[in-house]
Short mmCIF file of C-alpha atoms in Angstrom, two decimals:
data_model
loop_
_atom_site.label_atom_id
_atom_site.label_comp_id
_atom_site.label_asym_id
_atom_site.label_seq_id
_atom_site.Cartn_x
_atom_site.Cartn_y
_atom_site.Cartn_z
CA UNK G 770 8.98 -10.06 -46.33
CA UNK G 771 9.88 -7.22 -44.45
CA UNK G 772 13.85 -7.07 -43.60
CA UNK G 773 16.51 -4.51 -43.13
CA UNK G 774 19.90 -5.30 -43.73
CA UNK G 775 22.70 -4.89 -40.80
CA UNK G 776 25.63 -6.74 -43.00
CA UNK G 777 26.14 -8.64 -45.90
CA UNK G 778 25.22 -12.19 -44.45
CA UNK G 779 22.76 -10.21 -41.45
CA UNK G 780 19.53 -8.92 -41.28
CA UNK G 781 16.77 -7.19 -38.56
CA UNK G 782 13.21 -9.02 -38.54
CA UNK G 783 10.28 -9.03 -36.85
CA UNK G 784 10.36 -12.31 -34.42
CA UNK G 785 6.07 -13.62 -34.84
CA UNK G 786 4.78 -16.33 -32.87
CA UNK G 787 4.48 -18.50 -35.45
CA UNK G 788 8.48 -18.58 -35.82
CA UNK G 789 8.17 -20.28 -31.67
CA UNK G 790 10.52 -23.77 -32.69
CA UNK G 791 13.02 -21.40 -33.87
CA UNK G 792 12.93 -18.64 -31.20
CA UNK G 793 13.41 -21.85 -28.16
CA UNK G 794 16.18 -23.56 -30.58
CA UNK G 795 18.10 -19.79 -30.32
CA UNK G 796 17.05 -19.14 -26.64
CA UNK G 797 18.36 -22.79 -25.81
CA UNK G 798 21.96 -21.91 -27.14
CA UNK G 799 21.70 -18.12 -25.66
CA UNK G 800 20.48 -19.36 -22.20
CA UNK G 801 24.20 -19.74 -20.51
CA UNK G 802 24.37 -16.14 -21.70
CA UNK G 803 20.83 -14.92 -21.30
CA UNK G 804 18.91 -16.24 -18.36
CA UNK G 805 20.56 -13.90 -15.83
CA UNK G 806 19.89 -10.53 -17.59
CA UNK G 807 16.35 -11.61 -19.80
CA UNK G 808 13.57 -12.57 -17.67
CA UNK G 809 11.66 -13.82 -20.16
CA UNK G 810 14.46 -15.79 -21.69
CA UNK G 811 14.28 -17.88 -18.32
CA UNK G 812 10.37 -18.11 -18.94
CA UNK G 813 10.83 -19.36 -22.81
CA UNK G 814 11.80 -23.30 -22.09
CA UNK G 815 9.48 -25.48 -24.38
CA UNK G 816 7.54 -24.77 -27.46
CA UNK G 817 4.40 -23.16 -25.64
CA UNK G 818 6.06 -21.04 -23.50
CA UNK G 819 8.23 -19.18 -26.21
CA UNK G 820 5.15 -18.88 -28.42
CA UNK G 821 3.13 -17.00 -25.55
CA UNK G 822 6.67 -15.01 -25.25
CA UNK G 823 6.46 -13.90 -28.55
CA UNK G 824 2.49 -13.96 -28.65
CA UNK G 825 2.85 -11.10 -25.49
CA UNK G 826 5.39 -9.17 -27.95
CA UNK G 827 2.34 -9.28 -30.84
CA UNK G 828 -0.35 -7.77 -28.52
CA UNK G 829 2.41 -5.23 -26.94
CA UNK G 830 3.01 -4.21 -31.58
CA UNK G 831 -0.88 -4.58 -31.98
CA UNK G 832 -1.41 -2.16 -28.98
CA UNK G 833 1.76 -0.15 -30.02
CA UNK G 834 3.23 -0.63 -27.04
CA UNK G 835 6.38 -2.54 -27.61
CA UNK G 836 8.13 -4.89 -30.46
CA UNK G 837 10.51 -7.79 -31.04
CA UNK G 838 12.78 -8.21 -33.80
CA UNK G 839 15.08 -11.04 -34.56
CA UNK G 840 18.97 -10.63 -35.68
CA UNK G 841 19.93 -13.46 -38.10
CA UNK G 842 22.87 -14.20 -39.42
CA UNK G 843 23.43 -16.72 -42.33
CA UNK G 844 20.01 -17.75 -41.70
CA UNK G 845 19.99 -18.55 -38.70
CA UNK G 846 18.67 -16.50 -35.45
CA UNK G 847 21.22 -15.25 -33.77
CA UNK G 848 19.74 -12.68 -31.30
CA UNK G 849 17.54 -9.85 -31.23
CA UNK G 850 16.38 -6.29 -30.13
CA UNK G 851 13.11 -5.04 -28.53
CA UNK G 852 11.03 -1.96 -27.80
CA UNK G 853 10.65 -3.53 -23.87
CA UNK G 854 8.27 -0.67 -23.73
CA UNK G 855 6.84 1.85 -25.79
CA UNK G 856 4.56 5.16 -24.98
CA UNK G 857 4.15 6.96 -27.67
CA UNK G 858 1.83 9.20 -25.71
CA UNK G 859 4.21 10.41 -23.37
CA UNK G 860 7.44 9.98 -25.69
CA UNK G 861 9.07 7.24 -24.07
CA UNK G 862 10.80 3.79 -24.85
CA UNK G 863 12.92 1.39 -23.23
CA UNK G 864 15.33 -0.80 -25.71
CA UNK G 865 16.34 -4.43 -25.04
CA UNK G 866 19.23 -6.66 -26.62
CA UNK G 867 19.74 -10.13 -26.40
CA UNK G 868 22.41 -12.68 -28.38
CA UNK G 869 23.77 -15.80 -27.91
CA UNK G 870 27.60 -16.37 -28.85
CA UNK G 871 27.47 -16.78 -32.46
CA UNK G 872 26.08 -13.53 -32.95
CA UNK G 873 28.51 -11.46 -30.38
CA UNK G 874 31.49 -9.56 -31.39
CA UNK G 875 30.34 -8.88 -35.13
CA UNK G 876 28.51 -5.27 -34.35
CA UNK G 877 25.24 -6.89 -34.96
CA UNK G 878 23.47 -5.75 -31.75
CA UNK G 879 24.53 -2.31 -31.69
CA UNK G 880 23.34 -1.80 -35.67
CA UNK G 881 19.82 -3.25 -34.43
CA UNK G 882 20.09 -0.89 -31.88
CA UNK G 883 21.04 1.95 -33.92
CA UNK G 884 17.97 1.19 -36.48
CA UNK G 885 15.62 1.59 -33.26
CA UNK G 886 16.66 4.81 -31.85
CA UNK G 887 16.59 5.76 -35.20
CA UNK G 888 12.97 4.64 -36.00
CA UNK G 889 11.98 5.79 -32.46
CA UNK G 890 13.42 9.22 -32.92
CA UNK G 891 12.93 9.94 -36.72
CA UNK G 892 9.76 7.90 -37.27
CA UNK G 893 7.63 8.06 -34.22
CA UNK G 894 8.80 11.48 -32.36
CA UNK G 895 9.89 9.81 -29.07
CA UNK G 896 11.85 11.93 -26.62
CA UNK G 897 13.80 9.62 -24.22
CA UNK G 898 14.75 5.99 -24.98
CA UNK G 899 16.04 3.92 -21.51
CA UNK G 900 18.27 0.99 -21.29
CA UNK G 901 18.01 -0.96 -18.08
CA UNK G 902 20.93 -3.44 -17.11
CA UNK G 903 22.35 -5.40 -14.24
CA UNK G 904 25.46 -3.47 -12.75
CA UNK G 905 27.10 -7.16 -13.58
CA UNK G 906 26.11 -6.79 -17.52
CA UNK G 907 29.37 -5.44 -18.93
CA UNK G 908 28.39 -6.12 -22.62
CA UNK G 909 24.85 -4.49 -22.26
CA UNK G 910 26.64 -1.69 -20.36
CA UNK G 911 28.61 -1.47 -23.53
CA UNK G 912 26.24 -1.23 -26.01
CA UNK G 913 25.01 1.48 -23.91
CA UNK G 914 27.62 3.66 -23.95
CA UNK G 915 28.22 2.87 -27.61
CA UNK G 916 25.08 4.72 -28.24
CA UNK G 917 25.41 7.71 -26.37
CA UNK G 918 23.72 7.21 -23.80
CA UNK G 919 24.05 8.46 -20.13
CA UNK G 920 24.01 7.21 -16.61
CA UNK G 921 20.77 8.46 -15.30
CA UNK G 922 21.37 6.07 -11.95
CA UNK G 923 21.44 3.37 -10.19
CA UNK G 924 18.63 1.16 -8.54
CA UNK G 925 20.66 -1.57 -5.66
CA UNK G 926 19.08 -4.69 -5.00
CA UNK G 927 16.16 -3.65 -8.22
CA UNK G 928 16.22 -7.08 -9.28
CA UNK G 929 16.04 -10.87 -7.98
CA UNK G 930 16.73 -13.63 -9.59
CA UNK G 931 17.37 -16.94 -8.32
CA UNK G 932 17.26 -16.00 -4.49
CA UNK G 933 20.09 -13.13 -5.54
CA UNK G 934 19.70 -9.73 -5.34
CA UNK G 935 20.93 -7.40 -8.49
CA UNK G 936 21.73 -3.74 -8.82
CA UNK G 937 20.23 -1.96 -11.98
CA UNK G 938 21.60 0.59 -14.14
CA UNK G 939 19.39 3.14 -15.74
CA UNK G 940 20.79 4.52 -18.83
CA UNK G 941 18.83 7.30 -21.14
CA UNK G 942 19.30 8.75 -24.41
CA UNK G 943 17.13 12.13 -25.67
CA UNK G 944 16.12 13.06 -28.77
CA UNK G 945 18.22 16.17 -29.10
CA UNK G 946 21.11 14.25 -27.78
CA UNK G 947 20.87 11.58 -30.84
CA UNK G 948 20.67 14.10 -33.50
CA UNK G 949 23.27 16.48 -31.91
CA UNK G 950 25.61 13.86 -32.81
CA UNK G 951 24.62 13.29 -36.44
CA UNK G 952 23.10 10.61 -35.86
CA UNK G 953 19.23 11.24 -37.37
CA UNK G 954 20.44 9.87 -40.48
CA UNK G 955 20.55 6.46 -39.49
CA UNK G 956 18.03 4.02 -40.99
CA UNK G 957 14.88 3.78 -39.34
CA UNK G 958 12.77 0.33 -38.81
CA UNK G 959 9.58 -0.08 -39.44
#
């Protein structure tokens, strides 16, 4: 089965729709932590609904358009990353993160991360890889900077959720940017 190690007791996999139980069991302990920032997280809330999340994932991979992978950690699903978008035709990508608390504070989402600039860049000849967050998402903010990235803007009021209104933060990373800082040797995922 097709896994890439991020640690000793971690690895990155691609999250199918026939792992659904387990994806709601993780999104049930990530919600407190999720449902503001993931959209689709607030969508997942009984067995059918987080297959046809992960079932939309599948036909974004089948029409290489965008992926889901899982992070676990002991075993157990922990979190994940995601090409939200991807357009191979015009070089472009936008990455996603999502954890709940077991899986913060261990470096887990920024090595997922790392293995999908790396597999954008390296493997499939992207240009520009986005990040969108809310202006009130420190930790995604974090991870973003971690990589490199810059601060292309910000859109007020983008997003609503729950009747309130949410700045986003548009983040970008270039090709010649990631491999001006030695980075191309990072793993790539498949």
């Amino acid at each position: 089965m097709y896994a890439i190690p991020l640690t000793e007791s971690a690895e990155l996999r691609l999250l199918e729709p026939w792992q659904a139980d387990e994806f709601l069991a993780h999104i049930d302990r990530a919600r407190p932590h999720t449902d503001p920032w993931i959209p689709w997280a607030t969508r997942s809330t009984d067995v059918e609904s987080a297959r046809a999340t992960l079932q939309a994932f599948a036909d974004k991979q089948a029409a290489d358009a965008g992926r889901i992978y899982g992070i676990w950690l002991d075993g157990t699903l922990v979190g994940g990353v995601m090409f939200v978008q991807f357009d191979a035709e015009r070089g472009n990508c936008e990455i996603g993160v999502w954890t709940e608390p077991a899986g913060e504070g261990r470096g887990l989402i920024s090595a997922g991360v790392r293995h999908l600039i790396a597999y954008a860049f390296g493997e499939r000849g992207m240009h520009r890889i986005e990040w969108w967050n809310s202006a009130g998402n420190t930790r995604s903010r974090a991870v973003a900077q971690r990589m490199g990235m810059h601060l292309d803007g910000t859109l007020r009021d983008q997003s609503l959720y729950r009747g309130v209104r949410h700045d986003m933060e548009i983040w970008s990373l270039l090709a010649h940017e990631w491999r001006g800082e030695g980075q191309s040797e990072q793993p790539a995922a498949a």
